[in-house]
């Protein structure tokens, strides 16, 4: 009896006490909006390091679906002919076919080779905070990166206000934005949020190499194994930048890149100043973002300027052609010319055979990433 | 027994109401600035070039040139901090974008209003022209920081803090100055002795001529006439000159 009374009194205080204040608060949203949370289905043991999303842009089923549609929709370009997928084509692991430089809407070409889009979400975990994307780190996060190609006169050449107007007028988009973000007022922010969500879900790891990691690489041929050893030993020393754990290591997340910037001795004269453009630090001249060592079979030509069309050329370069200037990374200059890496033609062949074990053929036919 | 019980119930009821009245909603009250006495502050910023109000159609003289501010004039006004005589600080945290282009009204002045400023005696006003580093490294933002406002760099993520576009000299050579980058934020602090009841107007002057003089005589023919990244040499000269660009005229 007594207990009941007190419970009642407590309840009364809850109901009466702050009611006035609650109703007087200028809050208009009654029920918080929520889309369906999405969790990435990681290959193998990669869920050990789940991708971080920005707190204000969590992955949702509806957000990803919208982002995917936008990624493939030429509506983002000035004359509605060019989409993100024009230059980031799934058949080529989201690079621009075999082109050295992409051409924009008006036919102009850029100065850099279109990089692939996969496993980019991990830059939020490991990347340099304020420069994660583009070859020189010019974009600080995925959300900010989206606006570059849309507005660049030599790419999609459109203005953001125009894009937003077009999206608002196209019947399905207000509904899709509402499903994804709880509002049909389409903003630049939400456009970037959706596309970034889609990009974060593009994960590539289904390769002979990754399968081999689970079974002591018993699936490797002797040549592939020799190539792996060259890659991760003093001999080739590729793995310091294109991070992969050596064969004997326990389970690791093998990104194939180190989320960082290096001068690998490619440029004698810095026609592309690289990271220095962003940091204004001369020591960063010629440093470019380490590209992924995955899916090379699909991503030719190679390097920021697409100068090499074959992996043979790449390996010959590292073997004996890398410049030795003062900005060049120590892992390159430690093997001075004329000997360089001093790889035999057999070793070069093995290295390339190994690189090809990092090919994910399931990526390019993945129907979660293809044109919706 | 029954009576005692009733009495105790009554006692507790009274006690609960006592608590209710004295403590019940205290937290909510302090959290709501609406219940604390507040006022409104209006910043009335006049844009001038030397002694002349800024007009898109006018020509102005620097030590080196005749210049015309045409097409665009824009800046971010933010990080407003008001310090009371008891050293408590009020900072609303808003970003204001002041933006004029050739089609808009005359750029000679603008007003910015902040509400819910606690009443009391103030001694200092500080603000910045620009966007602080916490907000300057992602552009997927809303409101004044929405990238559709056209005040962003997308190839070196960040905001344009200050934009001046026009032409100069006899041949109408165009110039376009976009100042930005964490290290180039323009901060100002002024003594501001006033007491706030309902409202106050703080009259501020922005003298654009100061950008072109003291300590550097900025010459568009020689120094950068186009600045679109933080790597330009001219940017630091302009930012150093900007120290005298803002002043408080009066507080009404």
Coordinates of C-alpha atoms in Angstrom, one line a residue:
Chain A
X1 CA 0.0 0.0 0.0
X2 CA 2.6 2.4 1.1
X3 CA 5.0 1.3 -1.6
X4 CA 2.3 1.8 -4.2
X5 CA 1.7 5.2 -2.9
X6 CA 5.3 6.2 -3.3
X7 CA 5.5 4.7 -6.7
X8 CA 2.5 6.7 -7.6
X9 CA 4.0 9.8 -6.2
X10 CA 7.2 9.2 -8.1
X11 CA 5.3 8.7 -11.3
X12 CA 3.3 11.9 -10.6
X13 CA 6.5 13.8 -10.2
X14 CA 7.7 12.5 -13.6
X15 CA 4.5 13.4 -15.3
X16 CA 3.8 16.7 -13.7
X17 CA 7.1 18.0 -12.8
X18 CA 8.8 19.0 -16.0
X19 CA 6.0 18.9 -18.3
X20 CA 5.6 22.6 -18.6
X21 CA 9.3 22.9 -19.6
X22 CA 9.1 20.0 -22.0
X23 CA 6.2 21.5 -23.9
X24 CA 7.7 25.0 -23.8
X25 CA 10.9 23.7 -25.5
X26 CA 11.0 24.8 -29.1
X27 CA 11.5 21.3 -30.3
X28 CA 9.6 20.4 -33.5
X29 CA 10.9 16.9 -34.2
X30 CA 8.8 14.5 -32.2
X31 CA 9.9 11.1 -33.4
X32 CA 13.6 10.8 -34.3
X33 CA 14.1 9.6 -37.8
X34 CA 16.0 6.4 -38.4
X35 CA 16.9 4.6 -41.5
X36 CA 17.9 0.9 -41.5
X37 CA 21.5 0.5 -40.0
X38 CA 23.8 -1.4 -42.3
X39 CA 26.8 -3.4 -41.2
X40 CA 29.4 -4.4 -43.7
X41 CA 29.9 -8.0 -44.4
X42 CA 33.7 -8.2 -44.2
X43 CA 35.8 -10.9 -45.9
X44 CA 37.8 -13.3 -43.8
X45 CA 39.0 -11.8 -40.6
X46 CA 38.8 -8.2 -41.8
X47 CA 36.0 -7.4 -39.4
X48 CA 38.8 -7.1 -36.8
X49 CA 39.2 -3.5 -38.0
X50 CA 35.7 -2.3 -38.8
X51 CA 35.5 0.7 -41.0
X52 CA 34.8 4.0 -39.1
X53 CA 32.1 6.3 -40.5
X54 CA 31.9 9.9 -39.4
X55 CA 29.5 10.2 -36.4
X56 CA 27.1 12.3 -38.5
X57 CA 27.0 9.9 -41.5
X58 CA 26.5 6.3 -40.3
X59 CA 25.9 3.6 -42.9
X60 CA 22.3 2.8 -43.7
X61 CA 20.7 0.6 -46.2
X62 CA 18.7 3.5 -47.7
X63 CA 21.7 5.9 -47.7
X64 CA 23.9 3.4 -49.5
X65 CA 21.2 2.6 -52.1
X66 CA 20.8 6.3 -52.8
X67 CA 24.6 6.8 -53.0
X68 CA 24.9 4.0 -55.5
X69 CA 22.2 5.5 -57.7
X70 CA 23.9 8.9 -57.6
X71 CA 27.3 7.4 -58.3
X72 CA 25.9 6.0 -61.6
X73 CA 23.7 9.0 -62.5
X74 CA 25.0 11.5 -65.1
X75 CA 22.6 14.0 -63.6
X76 CA 25.6 15.2 -61.5
X77 CA 27.3 16.6 -64.7
X78 CA 26.6 19.8 -66.6
X79 CA 25.0 18.2 -69.7
X80 CA 23.8 15.0 -68.0
X81 CA 26.3 12.8 -69.9
X82 CA 28.9 11.9 -67.3
X83 CA 28.7 10.1 -64.0
X84 CA 31.3 9.2 -61.4
X85 CA 31.2 5.7 -63.0
X86 CA 32.4 7.1 -66.3
X87 CA 35.8 7.4 -64.9
X88 CA 35.5 4.9 -62.1
X89 CA 34.3 1.9 -64.0
X90 CA 33.6 -1.3 -62.1
X91 CA 34.9 -3.4 -65.0
X92 CA 38.3 -1.9 -64.3
X93 CA 38.2 -2.0 -60.5
X94 CA 36.6 1.5 -60.6
X95 CA 39.4 3.1 -62.7
X96 CA 39.0 4.8 -66.1
X97 CA 39.4 1.8 -68.5
X98 CA 43.0 1.8 -69.8
X99 CA 43.2 5.5 -70.2
X100 CA 46.2 7.3 -69.0
X101 CA 44.2 10.5 -68.3
X102 CA 40.4 10.8 -68.2
X103 CA 38.7 13.3 -70.4
X104 CA 36.1 15.6 -69.0
X105 CA 32.8 16.8 -70.3
X106 CA 34.3 19.3 -72.7
X107 CA 37.0 16.9 -73.9
X108 CA 39.9 18.4 -71.8
X109 CA 42.2 15.9 -70.2
X110 CA 43.5 16.0 -66.6
X111 CA 47.1 15.4 -65.4
X112 CA 46.5 12.4 -63.2
X113 CA 45.4 8.8 -63.7
X114 CA 42.0 7.9 -62.1
X115 CA 42.6 5.8 -59.0
X116 CA 40.5 2.8 -58.1
X117 CA 37.7 3.0 -55.5
X118 CA 37.7 0.1 -53.0
X119 CA 38.7 -0.3 -49.3
X120 CA 38.7 3.6 -49.0
X121 CA 36.7 3.5 -45.8
X122 CA 39.8 2.5 -43.8
X123 CA 41.3 5.9 -44.5
X124 CA 39.1 7.2 -41.7
X125 CA 40.8 4.7 -39.3
X126 CA 44.3 5.1 -40.5
X127 CA 44.7 8.0 -42.9
X128 CA 46.4 11.3 -42.3
X129 CA 43.6 13.3 -40.7
X130 CA 43.5 16.3 -43.1
X131 CA 44.6 14.7 -46.3
X132 CA 43.3 11.4 -47.3
X133 CA 42.1 11.4 -50.9
X134 CA 43.5 12.3 -54.3
X135 CA 47.0 11.5 -55.3
X136 CA 48.3 14.5 -53.3
X137 CA 45.9 14.3 -50.4
X138 CA 44.0 17.4 -51.5
X139 CA 40.7 16.1 -50.1
X140 CA 40.5 15.6 -46.3
X141 CA 37.7 13.1 -46.2
X142 CA 35.3 11.1 -48.6
X143 CA 32.5 13.6 -47.9
X144 CA 34.6 16.5 -49.1
X145 CA 36.1 14.6 -52.0
X146 CA 32.7 14.3 -53.8
X147 CA 32.5 17.9 -54.7
X148 CA 35.8 18.1 -56.6
X149 CA 34.9 16.1 -59.7
X150 CA 31.3 17.5 -59.8
X151 CA 32.5 21.1 -60.0
X152 CA 35.8 20.7 -61.8
X153 CA 35.5 22.4 -65.3
X154 CA 37.6 19.6 -66.8
X155 CA 35.5 16.8 -65.2
X156 CA 31.7 17.1 -64.7
X157 CA 31.8 20.9 -64.9
X158 CA 28.6 21.4 -63.0
X159 CA 27.7 23.8 -60.1
X160 CA 26.3 22.5 -56.8
X161 CA 23.2 24.7 -56.9
X162 CA 22.4 23.3 -60.4
X163 CA 22.9 19.7 -59.3
X164 CA 20.6 20.2 -56.3
X165 CA 17.9 21.9 -58.5
X166 CA 18.0 19.0 -61.0
X167 CA 17.8 16.4 -58.2
X168 CA 14.8 18.2 -56.6
X169 CA 13.0 18.2 -60.0
X170 CA 13.6 14.5 -60.7
X171 CA 10.7 12.7 -59.3
X172 CA 12.4 9.8 -57.4
X173 CA 15.1 11.7 -55.6
X174 CA 13.1 13.7 -53.0
X175 CA 11.6 10.4 -51.9
X176 CA 14.9 8.6 -51.8
X177 CA 16.6 11.4 -49.8
X178 CA 13.6 11.3 -47.4
X179 CA 14.1 7.5 -47.0
X180 CA 17.8 7.9 -46.4
X181 CA 18.0 11.0 -44.3
X182 CA 14.4 11.8 -43.1
X183 CA 14.2 14.9 -45.1
X184 CA 13.3 15.6 -48.7
X185 CA 15.2 18.9 -48.7
X186 CA 18.2 17.9 -50.8
X187 CA 21.4 19.5 -49.8
X188 CA 25.0 19.3 -50.9
X189 CA 25.8 17.7 -47.5
X190 CA 23.3 14.9 -48.0
X191 CA 24.5 14.3 -51.6
X192 CA 28.0 13.9 -50.3
X193 CA 26.8 11.7 -47.4
X194 CA 25.0 9.3 -49.7
X195 CA 27.9 8.9 -52.2
X196 CA 30.4 8.4 -49.4
X197 CA 28.3 5.8 -47.8
X198 CA 28.2 3.8 -51.0
X199 CA 32.0 4.2 -51.5
X200 CA 32.6 2.9 -47.9
X201 CA 30.8 -0.3 -48.8
X202 CA 33.0 -1.1 -51.8
X203 CA 35.4 -3.7 -50.3
X204 CA 37.7 -5.9 -52.2
X205 CA 39.6 -8.8 -50.6
X206 CA 38.5 -12.0 -52.3
X207 CA 41.8 -12.9 -53.8
X208 CA 44.1 -15.9 -54.0
X209 CA 46.4 -14.1 -51.7
X210 CA 43.7 -13.5 -49.0
X211 CA 42.5 -17.1 -49.3
X212 CA 46.1 -18.2 -49.0
X213 CA 46.6 -16.2 -45.8
X214 CA 44.2 -18.6 -44.1
X215 CA 46.0 -21.8 -45.3
X216 CA 49.7 -20.9 -45.0
X217 CA 49.7 -20.0 -48.7
X218 CA 49.5 -23.7 -49.7
X219 CA 47.5 -22.5 -52.7
X220 CA 50.6 -20.6 -54.0
X221 CA 52.8 -21.9 -56.8
X222 CA 56.6 -21.9 -55.9
X223 CA 57.0 -18.9 -58.2
X224 CA 54.3 -16.9 -56.5
X225 CA 55.8 -17.8 -53.2
X226 CA 59.2 -16.6 -54.3
X227 CA 57.6 -13.4 -55.5
X228 CA 55.9 -12.9 -52.2
X229 CA 59.2 -13.3 -50.4
X230 CA 60.9 -10.8 -52.7
X231 CA 58.0 -8.4 -52.0
X232 CA 58.3 -8.7 -48.2
X233 CA 62.0 -9.2 -47.7
X234 CA 65.1 -7.0 -48.0
X235 CA 65.4 -8.0 -51.6
X236 CA 62.4 -6.0 -52.9
X237 CA 61.3 -4.2 -49.8
X238 CA 58.0 -3.3 -51.4
X239 CA 55.9 -4.0 -48.3
X240 CA 57.0 -1.0 -46.2
X241 CA 54.9 1.2 -48.4
X242 CA 52.5 -1.3 -50.0
X243 CA 51.8 -2.9 -46.6
X244 CA 51.4 -6.7 -46.6
X245 CA 52.5 -8.9 -43.8
X246 CA 55.2 -11.5 -44.7
X247 CA 54.2 -15.1 -45.3
X248 CA 55.0 -16.3 -41.8
X249 CA 53.0 -13.6 -40.0
X250 CA 49.8 -14.3 -38.1
X251 CA 46.5 -13.1 -39.5
X252 CA 46.8 -9.5 -40.5
X253 CA 44.7 -7.0 -42.4
X254 CA 46.7 -6.7 -45.6
X255 CA 45.7 -3.3 -47.1
X256 CA 48.4 -3.2 -49.7
X257 CA 49.1 0.4 -48.9
X258 CA 50.2 2.4 -45.9
X259 CA 47.7 5.3 -46.0
X260 CA 50.7 7.6 -46.4
X261 CA 52.7 9.6 -49.0
X262 CA 56.1 8.8 -50.4
X263 CA 58.5 9.8 -53.1
X264 CA 59.3 6.5 -54.8
X265 CA 61.9 8.1 -57.1
X266 CA 59.5 8.4 -60.1
X267 CA 60.1 12.1 -60.9
X268 CA 63.4 13.7 -61.5
X269 CA 61.8 17.1 -62.0
X270 CA 58.7 17.6 -59.9
X271 CA 56.1 18.2 -62.6
X272 CA 53.6 17.0 -60.0
X273 CA 54.6 18.4 -56.6
X274 CA 52.4 16.0 -54.8
X275 CA 51.8 16.4 -51.1
X276 CA 53.9 19.6 -51.0
X277 CA 51.0 21.4 -52.8
X278 CA 48.9 20.8 -49.6
X279 CA 51.5 21.0 -46.9
X280 CA 53.7 23.7 -48.5
X281 CA 56.6 21.8 -47.1
X282 CA 59.5 21.4 -49.6
X283 CA 60.3 18.0 -48.0
X284 CA 57.0 16.7 -49.4
X285 CA 57.9 17.5 -53.0
X286 CA 57.2 14.5 -55.2
X287 CA 55.4 12.6 -52.5
X288 CA 52.3 10.9 -53.7
X289 CA 49.7 8.7 -52.0
X290 CA 50.8 5.1 -51.9
X291 CA 48.4 3.3 -54.3
X292 CA 46.9 0.0 -53.5
X293 CA 48.8 -3.0 -54.7
X294 CA 45.5 -4.9 -55.2
X295 CA 43.7 -5.5 -58.5
X296 CA 46.6 -4.3 -60.6
X297 CA 45.4 -6.6 -63.4
X298 CA 42.4 -4.3 -63.8
X299 CA 44.0 -0.9 -63.1
X300 CA 46.7 -0.3 -65.8
X301 CA 48.2 2.1 -66.6
X302 CA 50.2 2.7 -63.4
X303 CA 51.5 5.6 -61.3
X304 CA 49.8 9.0 -60.7
X305 CA 50.5 10.0 -64.3
X306 CA 49.8 6.6 -65.8
X307 CA 53.3 6.5 -67.3
X308 CA 53.7 2.7 -67.2
X309 CA 51.3 0.5 -69.1
X310 CA 52.6 -2.9 -67.9
X311 CA 53.7 -4.4 -64.6
X312 CA 56.9 -5.4 -66.3
X313 CA 57.7 -1.6 -66.7
X314 CA 56.8 -1.0 -63.1
X315 CA 59.2 -3.7 -61.9
X316 CA 62.0 -2.6 -64.2
X317 CA 61.5 0.9 -62.8
X318 CA 61.9 -0.3 -59.2
X319 CA 64.7 -2.6 -60.1
X320 CA 67.1 0.0 -61.7
X321 CA 65.4 3.3 -62.8
X322 CA 64.3 5.0 -59.6
X323 CA 65.8 8.5 -59.1
X324 CA 68.0 8.8 -56.0
X325 CA 67.3 12.5 -55.1
X326 CA 67.3 13.8 -51.6
X327 CA 63.5 13.7 -51.3
X328 CA 63.4 10.1 -52.4
X329 CA 62.3 7.6 -49.7
X330 CA 65.1 5.7 -47.9
X331 CA 63.6 2.4 -48.9
X332 CA 64.3 3.3 -52.5
X333 CA 67.7 4.9 -52.1
X334 CA 69.1 2.1 -50.0
X335 CA 69.7 0.2 -53.2
X336 CA 71.8 2.7 -55.1
X337 CA 72.4 2.5 -58.8
X338 CA 73.9 1.0 -60.9
X339 CA 72.9 -2.2 -59.1
X340 CA 69.5 -1.1 -57.7
X341 CA 67.4 -4.1 -56.5
X342 CA 69.5 -6.3 -58.8
X343 CA 66.6 -8.6 -59.6
X344 CA 67.1 -11.4 -62.1
X345 CA 64.6 -11.7 -64.9
X346 CA 63.3 -14.8 -63.1
X347 CA 62.8 -12.8 -59.9
X348 CA 61.0 -10.1 -61.8
X349 CA 58.7 -12.6 -63.3
X350 CA 58.0 -14.1 -59.9
X351 CA 57.3 -10.7 -58.4
X352 CA 54.7 -10.0 -61.1
X353 CA 53.1 -13.5 -60.7
X354 CA 52.8 -12.7 -57.0
X355 CA 51.3 -9.3 -57.6
X356 CA 48.6 -11.0 -59.7
X357 CA 47.6 -13.2 -56.7
X358 CA 46.1 -10.0 -55.4
X359 CA 43.4 -10.0 -58.0
X360 CA 39.8 -9.9 -56.9
X361 CA 37.7 -11.0 -59.9
X362 CA 34.6 -11.0 -57.8
X363 CA 34.8 -7.3 -57.4
X364 CA 34.1 -6.4 -61.0
X365 CA 31.0 -8.6 -61.1
X366 CA 29.7 -7.7 -57.7
X367 CA 26.0 -6.8 -58.1
X368 CA 26.0 -4.8 -54.9
X369 CA 28.4 -2.3 -56.6
X370 CA 27.3 -2.4 -60.2
X371 CA 24.9 0.0 -61.9
X372 CA 21.6 -0.3 -60.0
Chain B
X1 CA -2.0 4.0 13.3
X2 CA -4.2 4.9 10.5
X3 CA -4.0 8.6 11.4
X4 CA -0.3 8.5 11.7
X5 CA 0.0 6.8 8.3
X6 CA -2.2 9.5 6.8
X7 CA -0.1 12.1 8.4
X8 CA 3.0 10.6 7.1
X9 CA 1.5 10.4 3.7
X10 CA 0.6 14.0 3.9
X11 CA 4.1 14.8 5.2
X12 CA 5.7 13.1 2.3
X13 CA 3.4 14.6 -0.2
X14 CA 4.2 18.0 1.1
X15 CA 7.9 17.1 1.1
X16 CA 7.7 16.0 -2.5
X17 CA 6.0 19.1 -3.6
X18 CA 8.6 21.1 -1.8
X19 CA 11.3 19.3 -3.7
X20 CA 9.3 19.6 -6.8
X21 CA 9.0 23.4 -6.5
X22 CA 12.6 24.1 -5.3
X23 CA 14.6 21.6 -7.3
X24 CA 12.3 20.0 -9.7
X25 CA 13.0 21.9 -12.9
X26 CA 16.1 23.7 -11.9
X27 CA 18.3 22.0 -14.4
X28 CA 16.0 22.8 -17.3
X29 CA 15.8 26.4 -16.3
X30 CA 19.5 26.9 -16.4
X31 CA 19.8 25.0 -19.6
X32 CA 17.3 27.3 -21.2
X33 CA 18.8 30.7 -22.0
X34 CA 15.3 31.9 -22.6
X35 CA 14.6 32.0 -18.8
X36 CA 17.9 33.8 -18.1
X37 CA 17.6 37.5 -18.9
X38 CA 19.1 37.9 -22.3
X39 CA 19.4 40.5 -25.0
X40 CA 20.2 40.9 -28.6
X41 CA 23.4 42.2 -30.2
X42 CA 23.5 43.6 -33.7
X43 CA 26.8 44.0 -35.5
X44 CA 26.5 46.7 -38.0
X45 CA 29.5 46.3 -40.3
X46 CA 30.2 49.0 -42.7
X47 CA 32.4 48.2 -45.6
X48 CA 34.6 51.0 -46.8
X49 CA 37.6 51.6 -49.0
X50 CA 39.5 54.3 -47.2
X51 CA 36.9 57.0 -46.5
X52 CA 34.4 55.8 -49.1
X53 CA 31.6 53.4 -48.7
X54 CA 32.1 50.2 -50.8
X55 CA 30.2 50.3 -54.1
X56 CA 30.6 47.9 -57.0
X57 CA 30.5 50.8 -59.5
X58 CA 33.3 52.9 -57.8
X59 CA 37.0 53.1 -58.4
X60 CA 39.3 53.3 -55.4
X61 CA 43.0 54.3 -55.0
X62 CA 45.7 52.2 -53.4
X63 CA 49.3 53.4 -53.2
X64 CA 49.9 51.5 -56.5
X65 CA 46.7 51.4 -58.5
X66 CA 43.1 52.3 -59.2
X67 CA 41.1 49.3 -58.3
X68 CA 37.5 48.3 -58.6
X69 CA 35.8 45.7 -56.5
X70 CA 33.4 44.1 -59.0
X71 CA 31.6 40.8 -59.3
X72 CA 32.2 39.5 -55.8
X73 CA 32.9 40.4 -52.2
X74 CA 32.4 37.8 -49.5
X75 CA 33.7 36.7 -46.1
X76 CA 33.0 34.5 -43.1
X77 CA 32.4 36.3 -39.8
X78 CA 32.6 33.8 -36.9
X79 CA 34.0 32.8 -33.5
X80 CA 32.2 35.8 -31.8
X81 CA 33.3 35.9 -28.2
X82 CA 31.9 38.4 -25.7
X83 CA 33.7 38.6 -22.3
X84 CA 32.0 40.0 -19.3
X85 CA 33.7 42.1 -16.6
X86 CA 33.5 39.0 -14.4
X87 CA 35.4 37.1 -17.1
X88 CA 32.6 34.8 -18.2
X89 CA 32.5 34.4 -21.9
X90 CA 29.6 34.1 -24.2
X91 CA 30.3 32.6 -27.6
X92 CA 27.3 31.7 -29.8
X93 CA 29.4 29.5 -32.2
X94 CA 27.6 30.6 -35.3
X95 CA 29.1 31.2 -38.7
X96 CA 27.9 34.1 -40.7
X97 CA 28.6 34.4 -44.4
X98 CA 28.5 37.9 -45.8
X99 CA 28.2 37.6 -49.5
X100 CA 27.7 40.1 -52.3
X101 CA 27.9 39.7 -56.0
X102 CA 27.3 42.1 -58.8
X103 CA 23.6 41.3 -58.9
X104 CA 23.0 41.8 -55.2
X105 CA 22.4 45.0 -53.3
X106 CA 25.1 47.5 -52.5
X107 CA 28.0 46.0 -50.5
X108 CA 28.4 49.1 -48.4
X109 CA 27.2 47.4 -45.1
X110 CA 25.7 44.4 -43.5
X111 CA 24.0 43.5 -40.2
X112 CA 24.5 40.4 -38.2
X113 CA 22.3 39.7 -35.2
X114 CA 22.9 37.3 -32.3
X115 CA 20.1 36.6 -29.9
X116 CA 20.1 35.1 -26.4
X117 CA 23.1 37.0 -25.2
X118 CA 23.2 37.1 -21.4
X119 CA 22.5 40.5 -20.0
X120 CA 25.3 42.2 -18.0
X121 CA 28.5 44.2 -18.2
X122 CA 30.9 43.4 -21.0
X123 CA 34.5 44.4 -21.6
X124 CA 35.8 42.6 -24.7
X125 CA 34.6 41.6 -28.1
X126 CA 36.6 39.2 -30.3
X127 CA 35.7 37.5 -33.6
X128 CA 37.5 36.1 -36.6
X129 CA 37.2 36.6 -40.3
X130 CA 37.4 33.0 -41.5
X131 CA 36.5 29.5 -40.3
X132 CA 38.3 27.9 -37.4
X133 CA 40.4 24.8 -38.0
X134 CA 37.8 22.6 -36.3
X135 CA 35.4 23.3 -39.1
X136 CA 37.9 23.9 -41.9
X137 CA 38.8 20.3 -42.8
X138 CA 35.5 19.0 -44.1
X139 CA 33.1 20.8 -46.4
X140 CA 30.1 18.4 -46.1
X141 CA 28.5 20.9 -43.8
X142 CA 25.3 22.9 -43.7
X143 CA 24.0 26.5 -43.2
X144 CA 26.6 29.2 -43.9
X145 CA 29.2 26.4 -44.4
X146 CA 27.2 24.6 -47.1
X147 CA 29.5 24.1 -50.0
X148 CA 26.8 25.3 -52.4
X149 CA 27.6 28.8 -51.1
X150 CA 30.6 28.7 -53.4
X151 CA 33.1 29.5 -50.6
X152 CA 35.0 26.2 -50.6
X153 CA 38.2 24.8 -52.0
X154 CA 37.6 21.2 -53.2
X155 CA 41.2 20.4 -54.2
X156 CA 42.6 21.4 -50.9
X157 CA 39.7 20.9 -48.6
X158 CA 38.8 24.1 -46.8
X159 CA 36.9 27.3 -46.9
X160 CA 37.6 30.6 -48.6
X161 CA 37.7 33.0 -45.6
X162 CA 37.7 36.2 -47.6
X163 CA 37.0 36.9 -51.3
X164 CA 37.6 40.0 -53.3
X165 CA 37.1 40.1 -57.0
X166 CA 37.4 42.9 -59.4
X167 CA 39.8 44.7 -61.7
X168 CA 42.5 47.3 -61.6
X169 CA 44.6 49.8 -63.6
X170 CA 43.8 51.5 -66.8
X171 CA 43.4 48.2 -68.7
X172 CA 40.9 46.8 -66.2
X173 CA 43.1 43.8 -65.5
X174 CA 41.0 41.4 -63.4
X175 CA 42.1 40.1 -60.0
X176 CA 40.6 37.5 -57.8
X177 CA 41.8 37.1 -54.2
X178 CA 40.6 34.1 -52.2
X179 CA 42.2 34.0 -48.8
X180 CA 42.0 30.8 -46.7
X181 CA 44.0 28.2 -44.9
X182 CA 44.2 27.6 -41.1
X183 CA 47.3 29.8 -40.7
X184 CA 45.6 32.7 -42.4
X185 CA 42.6 33.1 -40.2
X186 CA 42.1 36.8 -39.3
X187 CA 41.5 37.3 -35.6
X188 CA 40.4 40.5 -33.9
X189 CA 39.9 41.5 -30.3
X190 CA 38.7 44.9 -29.1
X191 CA 37.9 46.5 -25.8
X192 CA 34.1 46.8 -25.7
X193 CA 32.8 48.3 -22.5
X194 CA 29.0 48.2 -22.5
X195 CA 26.2 46.8 -20.5
X196 CA 23.6 44.8 -22.2
X197 CA 19.9 45.0 -21.3
X198 CA 17.6 44.4 -24.2
X199 CA 19.7 45.2 -27.1
X200 CA 22.9 46.8 -28.4
X201 CA 24.2 47.7 -31.7
X202 CA 28.0 47.5 -32.3
X203 CA 29.1 49.5 -35.2
X204 CA 32.1 48.0 -36.9
X205 CA 34.2 49.2 -39.8
X206 CA 35.9 47.0 -42.3
X207 CA 38.4 49.0 -44.3
X208 CA 39.4 47.0 -47.4
X209 CA 42.1 49.5 -48.2
X210 CA 44.0 48.2 -45.2
X211 CA 44.5 44.9 -47.0
X212 CA 46.7 46.8 -49.5
X213 CA 48.9 48.7 -47.1
X214 CA 50.8 48.4 -43.8
X215 CA 53.1 46.7 -43.4
X216 CA 53.2 45.7 -47.1
X217 CA 52.3 47.9 -49.9
X218 CA 50.4 45.3 -51.9
X219 CA 50.8 45.9 -55.6
X220 CA 48.5 43.9 -57.9
X221 CA 50.9 44.4 -60.8
X222 CA 53.7 42.7 -58.9
X223 CA 52.2 40.7 -56.1
X224 CA 49.8 37.9 -56.8
X225 CA 46.6 39.2 -58.5
X226 CA 45.0 35.8 -58.4
X227 CA 45.0 33.8 -55.2
X228 CA 43.2 30.5 -55.2
X229 CA 45.2 28.4 -52.8
X230 CA 47.1 28.7 -49.6
X231 CA 50.4 28.3 -51.4
X232 CA 50.3 31.7 -53.0
X233 CA 53.0 34.0 -51.8
X234 CA 50.7 37.0 -51.7
X235 CA 48.4 35.5 -49.2
X236 CA 50.6 36.1 -46.1
X237 CA 51.2 39.7 -47.1
X238 CA 47.5 40.3 -47.3
X239 CA 46.8 38.5 -44.1
X240 CA 49.4 40.5 -42.3
X241 CA 48.0 43.7 -43.7
X242 CA 44.5 42.7 -42.5
X243 CA 45.4 43.4 -38.9
X244 CA 44.1 46.9 -39.2
X245 CA 41.2 46.1 -41.4
X246 CA 38.6 45.9 -38.7
X247 CA 37.8 48.5 -36.0
X248 CA 34.9 49.3 -33.7
X249 CA 33.3 52.7 -34.5
X250 CA 30.8 52.9 -31.7
X251 CA 28.5 50.9 -29.4
X252 CA 24.9 52.1 -29.2

